Short mmCIF file of C-alpha atoms in Angstrom, two decimals:
data_model
loop_
_atom_site.label_atom_id
_atom_site.label_comp_id
_atom_site.label_asym_id
_atom_site.label_seq_id
_atom_site.Cartn_x
_atom_site.Cartn_y
_atom_site.Cartn_z
CA MET A 5 -20.30 26.81 23.67
CA GLU A 6 -22.13 26.09 20.94
CA ASP A 7 -23.74 22.71 22.96
CA ALA A 8 -25.43 25.43 25.12
CA VAL A 9 -26.28 27.48 22.25
CA THR A 10 -28.19 24.30 20.52
CA GLU A 11 -29.85 23.14 23.58
CA PHE A 12 -31.01 27.19 23.64
CA ILE A 13 -32.55 26.90 19.94
CA GLN A 14 -33.89 23.93 20.53
CA GLU A 15 -36.24 24.99 23.65
CA ALA A 16 -37.01 28.45 22.29
CA ARG A 17 -40.37 29.08 22.35
CA ASP A 18 -41.01 33.10 22.16
CA LYS A 19 -41.10 34.02 17.92
CA ILE A 20 -39.08 37.59 19.48
CA LEU A 21 -36.29 37.05 20.57
CA THR A 22 -33.57 40.02 22.36
CA PHE A 23 -30.16 38.85 23.51
CA ASP A 24 -28.48 41.31 25.78
CA LEU A 25 -24.74 41.95 25.21
CA SER A 26 -24.60 43.60 27.51
CA PRO A 27 -22.53 40.89 30.31
CA ILE A 28 -20.26 40.54 27.40
CA GLU A 29 -16.75 42.06 28.15
CA ARG A 30 -14.14 40.88 25.15
CA LEU A 31 -15.76 39.26 22.09
CA ASP A 32 -13.47 38.14 18.79
CA THR A 33 -14.42 36.41 15.71
CA ALA A 34 -15.18 32.90 16.91
CA GLY A 35 -17.49 34.26 19.18
CA ALA A 36 -19.64 37.07 16.63
CA TRP A 37 -19.52 33.81 14.17
CA LEU A 38 -21.42 31.92 17.01
CA LEU A 39 -23.87 34.61 18.23
CA ASP A 40 -24.00 35.49 14.36
CA ARG A 41 -25.22 31.56 13.32
CA THR A 42 -27.64 30.81 15.97
CA ARG A 43 -29.32 34.90 14.69
CA HIS A 44 -29.65 33.26 10.68
CA GLU A 45 -30.56 29.47 12.52
CA LEU A 46 -33.59 30.99 14.64
CA LYS A 47 -34.67 33.38 11.68
CA THR A 48 -34.44 29.87 9.56
CA LYS A 49 -36.88 29.17 11.89
CA GLY A 50 -39.37 31.71 12.14
CA TYR A 51 -37.70 33.46 14.93
CA ALA A 52 -37.35 37.37 14.62
CA VAL A 53 -33.88 38.15 16.73
CA THR A 54 -32.34 40.90 17.85
CA PHE A 55 -29.11 42.01 19.70
CA LYS A 56 -28.79 44.99 22.45
CA SER A 57 -26.75 46.92 24.94
CA ALA A 58 -23.70 45.36 22.28
CA HIS A 59 -20.50 47.58 22.76
CA ASP A 60 -19.04 49.75 19.93
CA GLU A 61 -16.72 47.29 18.80
CA HIS A 62 -18.84 44.56 19.70
CA ARG A 63 -21.13 46.02 17.47
CA ILE A 64 -18.58 46.57 14.62
CA LEU A 65 -17.48 42.58 14.73
CA LEU A 66 -20.62 41.53 14.23
CA ASP A 67 -22.19 43.50 11.37
CA GLU A 68 -19.13 42.51 9.62
CA VAL A 69 -19.38 38.84 10.32
CA ASP A 70 -22.77 39.37 9.07
CA HIS A 71 -21.77 41.39 6.05
CA TYR A 72 -19.33 38.41 4.83
CA GLU A 73 -21.81 35.56 5.66
CA VAL A 74 -21.53 32.60 2.95
CA PRO A 75 -24.87 31.48 1.68
CA PRO A 76 -25.22 27.58 2.41
CA LYS A 77 -23.81 25.20 -0.60
CA GLN A 78 -26.37 23.82 -2.04
CA GLU A 79 -26.00 20.01 -2.87
CA ALA A 80 -26.37 19.43 -6.34
CA GLU A 81 -28.46 16.05 -6.86
CA ARG A 82 -26.40 13.07 -6.69
CA HIS A 83 -27.73 9.77 -8.85
CA MET A 84 -26.34 6.08 -8.34
CA VAL A 85 -25.24 5.47 -11.13
CA PHE A 86 -22.90 8.80 -11.91
CA ASP A 87 -21.71 8.66 -8.35
CA ILE A 88 -19.78 5.19 -9.27
CA LEU A 89 -19.03 6.21 -12.79
CA ALA A 90 -17.50 9.32 -11.63
CA GLY A 91 -15.46 7.23 -8.48
CA LEU A 92 -14.38 4.94 -12.00
CA GLY A 93 -12.98 7.25 -13.42
CA GLN A 94 -11.59 8.80 -10.55
CA ARG A 95 -9.97 5.87 -9.81
CA VAL A 96 -8.60 5.15 -13.30
CA ILE A 97 -7.14 8.56 -12.95
CA ASP A 98 -5.39 7.76 -9.45
CA ILE A 99 -3.79 4.65 -11.19
CA GLY A 100 -2.47 6.66 -13.70
CA ARG A 101 -0.71 9.07 -11.35
CA GLU A 102 0.37 6.21 -9.60
CA THR A 103 2.02 4.60 -12.52
CA MET A 104 3.87 7.70 -14.03
CA ASN A 105 4.42 8.20 -10.18
CA GLY A 106 6.22 4.89 -10.37
CA LEU A 107 7.92 5.09 -13.93
CA ALA A 108 9.67 8.44 -12.97
CA PHE A 109 10.58 6.65 -9.42
CA LEU A 110 12.21 4.05 -11.29
CA GLY A 111 13.84 6.50 -13.71
CA GLU A 112 15.54 8.53 -10.61
CA PHE A 113 16.92 5.46 -9.73
CA MET A 114 18.49 3.88 -12.54
CA THR A 115 19.69 7.84 -12.85
CA SER A 116 21.52 6.98 -9.53
CA LEU A 117 22.55 3.64 -10.02
CA GLY A 118 24.27 4.65 -13.11
CA ARG A 119 26.53 7.09 -11.35
CA VAL A 120 26.77 4.60 -8.48
CA LEU A 121 28.30 2.78 -11.06
CA ILE A 122 30.68 4.67 -12.48
CA ARG A 123 32.06 6.63 -9.23
CA PRO A 124 32.00 3.23 -6.89
CA SER A 125 33.63 4.39 -4.31
CA GLN A 126 30.03 5.82 -3.47
CA PHE A 127 28.33 2.43 -2.99
CA ARG A 128 27.60 1.36 0.26
CA ALA A 129 28.65 -2.36 0.37
CA THR A 130 28.25 -2.93 4.18
CA SER A 131 24.43 -1.92 3.52
CA LEU A 132 23.93 -4.15 0.70
CA ILE A 133 25.52 -6.95 2.93
CA ASN A 134 22.86 -6.26 5.59
CA GLN A 135 20.33 -5.83 3.57
CA LEU A 136 20.80 -9.59 2.38
CA ASP A 137 21.52 -11.02 5.82
CA LEU A 138 17.57 -9.76 6.37
CA ILE A 139 15.66 -10.01 3.39
CA ALA A 140 17.29 -13.83 2.05
CA LEU A 141 19.34 -15.11 5.19
CA ARG A 142 16.42 -14.23 8.08
CA GLY A 143 13.88 -15.08 5.42
CA VAL A 144 15.24 -18.91 4.46
CA PRO A 145 13.22 -20.69 7.00
CA ILE A 146 9.51 -19.29 6.71
CA ILE A 147 9.91 -19.45 2.99
CA ALA A 148 11.33 -23.13 3.00
CA LEU A 149 8.55 -24.21 5.39
CA ILE A 150 6.19 -22.44 3.45
CA SER A 151 6.74 -23.99 0.28
CA LEU A 152 7.47 -27.33 1.96
CA LEU A 153 3.64 -27.28 2.87
CA VAL A 154 2.43 -25.74 -0.13
CA GLY A 155 3.99 -28.74 -2.47
CA GLY A 156 3.22 -31.20 -0.75
CA ILE A 157 -0.59 -30.06 -0.87
CA ILE A 158 -0.18 -29.76 -4.39
CA ALA A 159 1.25 -33.95 -4.72
CA GLN A 160 -1.62 -34.68 -2.51
CA GLN A 161 -4.51 -33.56 -4.23
CA GLY A 162 -3.20 -34.26 -7.27
CA ILE A 163 -2.28 -37.43 -6.72
CA PHE A 164 -6.26 -37.97 -5.30
CA GLN A 165 -7.41 -36.89 -8.49
CA LEU A 166 -5.13 -38.86 -10.68
CA ARG A 167 -6.38 -42.19 -9.30
CA GLN A 168 -9.05 -42.00 -10.73
CA PHE A 169 -7.20 -42.13 -13.92
CA GLY A 170 -5.02 -45.09 -13.15
CA ALA A 171 -2.83 -41.97 -13.36
CA THR A 172 -0.67 -40.62 -10.20
CA SER A 173 2.72 -41.89 -11.33
CA PHE A 174 1.81 -38.14 -13.17
CA VAL A 175 1.86 -35.96 -9.90
CA VAL A 176 5.58 -36.02 -10.30
CA ASP A 177 5.03 -34.10 -13.24
CA LEU A 178 2.52 -31.61 -12.25
CA VAL A 179 4.07 -31.17 -8.97
CA GLY A 180 7.87 -30.18 -11.12
CA ILE A 181 6.23 -28.39 -13.69
CA LEU A 182 3.84 -26.21 -11.62
CA VAL A 183 6.51 -25.20 -8.52
CA LEU A 184 9.60 -24.67 -11.14
CA ARG A 185 7.90 -22.60 -13.65
CA GLU A 186 4.77 -20.90 -11.47
CA LEU A 187 4.65 -21.56 -7.75
CA GLY A 188 8.13 -21.19 -6.43
CA VAL A 189 8.48 -17.60 -7.53
CA LEU A 190 5.51 -16.62 -6.67
CA LEU A 191 5.48 -18.57 -3.40
CA ALA A 192 8.66 -15.95 -2.50
CA SER A 193 7.71 -12.88 -4.05
CA ILE A 194 4.47 -12.87 -1.95
CA MET A 195 6.66 -14.15 1.42
CA ILE A 196 9.23 -11.53 0.83
CA ALA A 197 6.34 -8.41 -0.55
CA GLY A 198 4.81 -9.44 2.88
CA ARG A 199 7.81 -9.66 5.50
CA SER A 200 10.94 -7.48 3.51
CA GLY A 201 8.45 -4.69 1.38
CA SER A 202 6.52 -3.75 4.47
CA ALA A 203 9.84 -2.98 6.67
CA PHE A 204 10.96 -0.93 3.60
CA THR A 205 7.42 1.27 3.70
CA ALA A 206 8.16 1.47 7.88
CA GLU A 207 11.38 2.21 7.55
CA LEU A 208 11.25 4.65 5.25
CA GLY A 209 8.50 5.77 6.61
CA SER A 210 9.01 6.71 10.13
CA MET A 211 12.66 8.21 8.05
CA LYS A 212 9.91 10.62 6.69
CA MET A 213 8.07 11.20 9.61
CA ARG A 214 10.84 12.17 11.77
CA GLU A 215 12.66 14.69 9.14
CA GLU A 216 15.92 12.22 9.01
CA ILE A 217 15.76 11.85 5.22
CA ASP A 218 15.58 15.71 5.25
CA ALA A 219 18.80 15.91 7.43
CA ILE A 220 20.24 13.27 4.99
CA ARG A 221 20.27 15.83 1.77
CA VAL A 222 21.06 18.51 4.77
CA MET A 223 24.23 16.49 4.44
CA GLY A 224 24.63 17.04 0.60
CA LEU A 225 23.79 12.76 0.27
CA ASP A 226 21.53 11.53 -2.35
CA PRO A 227 18.73 9.64 0.15
CA MET A 228 18.26 7.00 -3.02
CA GLU A 229 22.21 6.20 -3.20
CA VAL A 230 22.35 5.92 0.88
CA LEU A 231 18.90 4.26 1.43
CA ILE A 232 16.49 2.68 -2.14
CA ILE A 233 19.72 1.45 -4.11
CA PRO A 234 21.42 -0.87 -1.61
CA ARG A 235 17.73 -2.22 -0.86
CA LEU A 236 16.14 -2.77 -3.95
CA LEU A 237 19.97 -4.84 -5.50
CA ALA A 238 19.58 -6.99 -2.10
CA LEU A 239 16.26 -7.58 -3.19
CA ILE A 240 17.29 -8.29 -6.68
CA ILE A 241 19.80 -10.55 -5.91
CA GLY A 242 17.94 -12.38 -2.84
CA LEU A 243 15.01 -13.14 -4.73
CA PRO A 244 16.30 -15.37 -7.44
CA MET A 245 18.20 -17.16 -4.34
CA LEU A 246 14.88 -17.50 -2.60
CA THR A 247 12.85 -18.67 -5.59
CA PHE A 248 15.86 -21.73 -6.03
CA LEU A 249 15.22 -22.06 -1.99
CA SER A 250 11.59 -22.43 -2.44
CA ASP A 251 11.77 -24.49 -5.45
CA LEU A 252 14.08 -27.53 -3.48
CA ALA A 253 11.56 -27.16 -0.59
CA ALA A 254 8.05 -27.72 -3.07
CA LEU A 255 9.76 -30.92 -4.35
CA LEU A 256 10.68 -32.30 -0.92
CA GLY A 257 7.57 -32.02 0.00
CA GLY A 258 5.79 -33.22 -2.40
CA GLY A 259 8.18 -35.94 -2.80
CA LEU A 260 7.27 -37.23 0.68
CA VAL A 261 3.95 -36.96 0.06
CA ALA A 262 4.09 -38.99 -2.70
CA TRP A 263 6.39 -41.26 -1.58
CA ILE A 264 3.64 -41.36 1.87
CA TYR A 265 0.52 -41.31 -0.17
CA GLU A 266 1.39 -43.43 -3.23
CA GLY A 267 4.39 -45.39 -2.41
CA ILE A 268 6.89 -43.28 -4.61
CA ASP A 269 10.16 -44.19 -4.08
CA PRO A 270 12.52 -41.01 -3.28
CA HIS A 271 14.74 -42.29 -6.51
CA ILE A 272 11.87 -43.04 -8.49
CA PHE A 273 10.44 -39.72 -8.14
CA MET A 274 14.18 -37.75 -9.20
CA ALA A 275 14.17 -39.87 -12.02
CA ARG A 276 10.59 -39.35 -13.39
CA LEU A 277 11.47 -35.24 -12.45
CA LYS A 278 14.66 -35.45 -14.55
CA ASP A 279 12.41 -36.89 -17.58
CA ALA A 280 9.47 -34.25 -16.92
CA ILE A 281 11.00 -31.45 -16.53
CA GLY A 282 13.67 -29.35 -18.57
CA LEU A 283 16.20 -26.30 -18.18
CA ASN A 284 13.97 -24.31 -19.35
CA THR A 285 11.31 -25.27 -16.98
CA PHE A 286 13.86 -24.25 -14.20
CA LEU A 287 15.14 -21.05 -15.47
CA VAL A 288 11.87 -19.70 -15.98
CA GLY A 289 11.00 -18.98 -12.31
CA LEU A 290 14.42 -17.73 -12.00
CA ILE A 291 13.93 -15.02 -14.83
CA LYS A 292 10.59 -14.04 -13.01
CA ALA A 293 12.67 -13.34 -9.73
CA PRO A 294 14.61 -10.32 -10.47
CA PHE A 295 11.23 -8.29 -11.99
CA MET A 296 9.44 -9.15 -8.93
CA ALA A 297 11.99 -7.95 -6.97
CA LEU A 298 12.34 -4.35 -8.54
CA ILE A 299 7.78 -4.15 -8.53
CA ILE A 300 8.04 -5.19 -4.91
CA GLY A 301 11.41 -2.45 -4.06
CA LEU A 302 9.82 0.73 -5.92
CA ILE A 303 6.63 -0.02 -4.33
CA ALA A 304 8.01 0.00 -1.15
CA SER A 305 10.48 2.51 -1.47
CA ILE A 306 7.44 5.04 -3.02
CA GLU A 307 4.66 4.09 -0.76
CA GLY A 308 6.88 4.48 1.94
CA PHE A 309 8.36 8.47 0.40
CA ALA A 310 4.32 9.21 0.58
CA VAL A 311 4.21 8.60 4.16
CA GLU A 312 2.62 11.61 6.23
CA GLY A 313 3.56 12.88 9.71
CA SER A 314 0.99 10.85 11.55
CA ALA A 315 1.31 6.91 12.67
CA GLU A 316 -2.71 6.91 10.89
CA SER A 317 -0.53 7.55 7.25
CA LEU A 318 2.26 5.14 8.09
CA GLY A 319 -0.33 2.36 9.03
CA ARG A 320 -2.39 3.08 5.65
CA HIS A 321 0.93 2.91 3.51
CA VAL A 322 2.60 0.07 4.90
CA THR A 323 -1.07 -1.85 3.67
CA SER A 324 -0.93 -0.41 0.67
CA SER A 325 2.38 -1.66 0.23
CA VAL A 326 1.66 -4.76 0.69
CA VAL A 327 -1.33 -4.90 -1.32
CA LYS A 328 -0.08 -3.50 -4.30
CA ALA A 329 3.38 -5.36 -4.15
CA ILE A 330 1.33 -8.92 -4.15
CA PHE A 331 -1.18 -8.03 -6.69
CA MET A 332 1.77 -6.13 -8.95
CA VAL A 333 3.43 -9.73 -8.67
CA ILE A 334 0.46 -12.22 -9.52
CA VAL A 335 -0.16 -9.39 -12.39
CA VAL A 336 3.22 -10.05 -13.73
CA ASP A 337 3.76 -14.05 -12.95
CA GLY A 338 0.56 -13.75 -15.48
CA LEU A 339 2.02 -11.51 -17.97
CA PHE A 340 5.37 -13.73 -17.72
CA ALA A 341 3.33 -16.73 -18.15
CA MET A 342 1.69 -15.50 -21.54
CA PHE A 343 5.24 -14.53 -22.83
CA PHE A 344 6.81 -17.42 -21.96
CA ALA A 345 3.58 -19.78 -23.47
CA ALA A 346 3.84 -17.32 -26.83
CA ILE A 347 7.75 -17.78 -27.68
CA LYS A 348 7.11 -21.92 -26.34
CA TYR A 349 9.64 -21.67 -23.94
#
């Protein structure tokens, strides 16, 4: 209908137009609005438009629609600099709102965890074991492989650069300190954010779309205790274990490359590694792991609960969950690096 009216407007040549409404037997508000809009569009182009032979009830409806005509919205003059500043300000507001939502969710999680500790019978140990299997055990192959390759790459590039100074033996120090303090936990966290964080968001989002979370509340259960606590505890327990595995795999990869490229025997590599690192070097990476696990779990859960009733919303929040989690993991790693450097640990 609207396409026909648009075509008529484009082809109209006479400046005086009369619409014969006598053939119209039924007219609703949408049809009256379409006729009235067409009349106003033609008037703006210099045409004189009248309606004739309309039924009384149709005439009343057309008059009412014309009476409540909404004036066109005047577009304010826009400037690129102001648009950029407005967008930046809106983004800052959004970040502040997301931060407050995250703190509120963390408070709700701690409250629910306190209730579970007071009444251990409510704790779902089976769910925790299942999540540990999904997060830690099934994540071992991919994290070990990635860490092995990254450790080998670091050793290879370190050897190539240190050869210029005749100090290739220091590649052991380079690999050991870098892997244990930074890369081991960072690799494990990023892989968990992409693997388990996205799964958490997709699972919670799907339950939200199918109203299963509302059903849990109707049954008198707390979704935080049923869904969130087992997942977050499994992350907090599993990520340090995966970090330890990542450290071992990366050191193994670095040792193999040092043996192949520079002939550093494994026994020499281990002896040199023992002299290069201390207990604090190993503990720095493990201390970071639970905090990164908590951040990944909180972001994944918040994004999962924010899913609306469409597949597009689910995909958007899963993507947002992974991106935010990886970004925050890197930020937190940098903050910890500055903190440990400040206290000389």
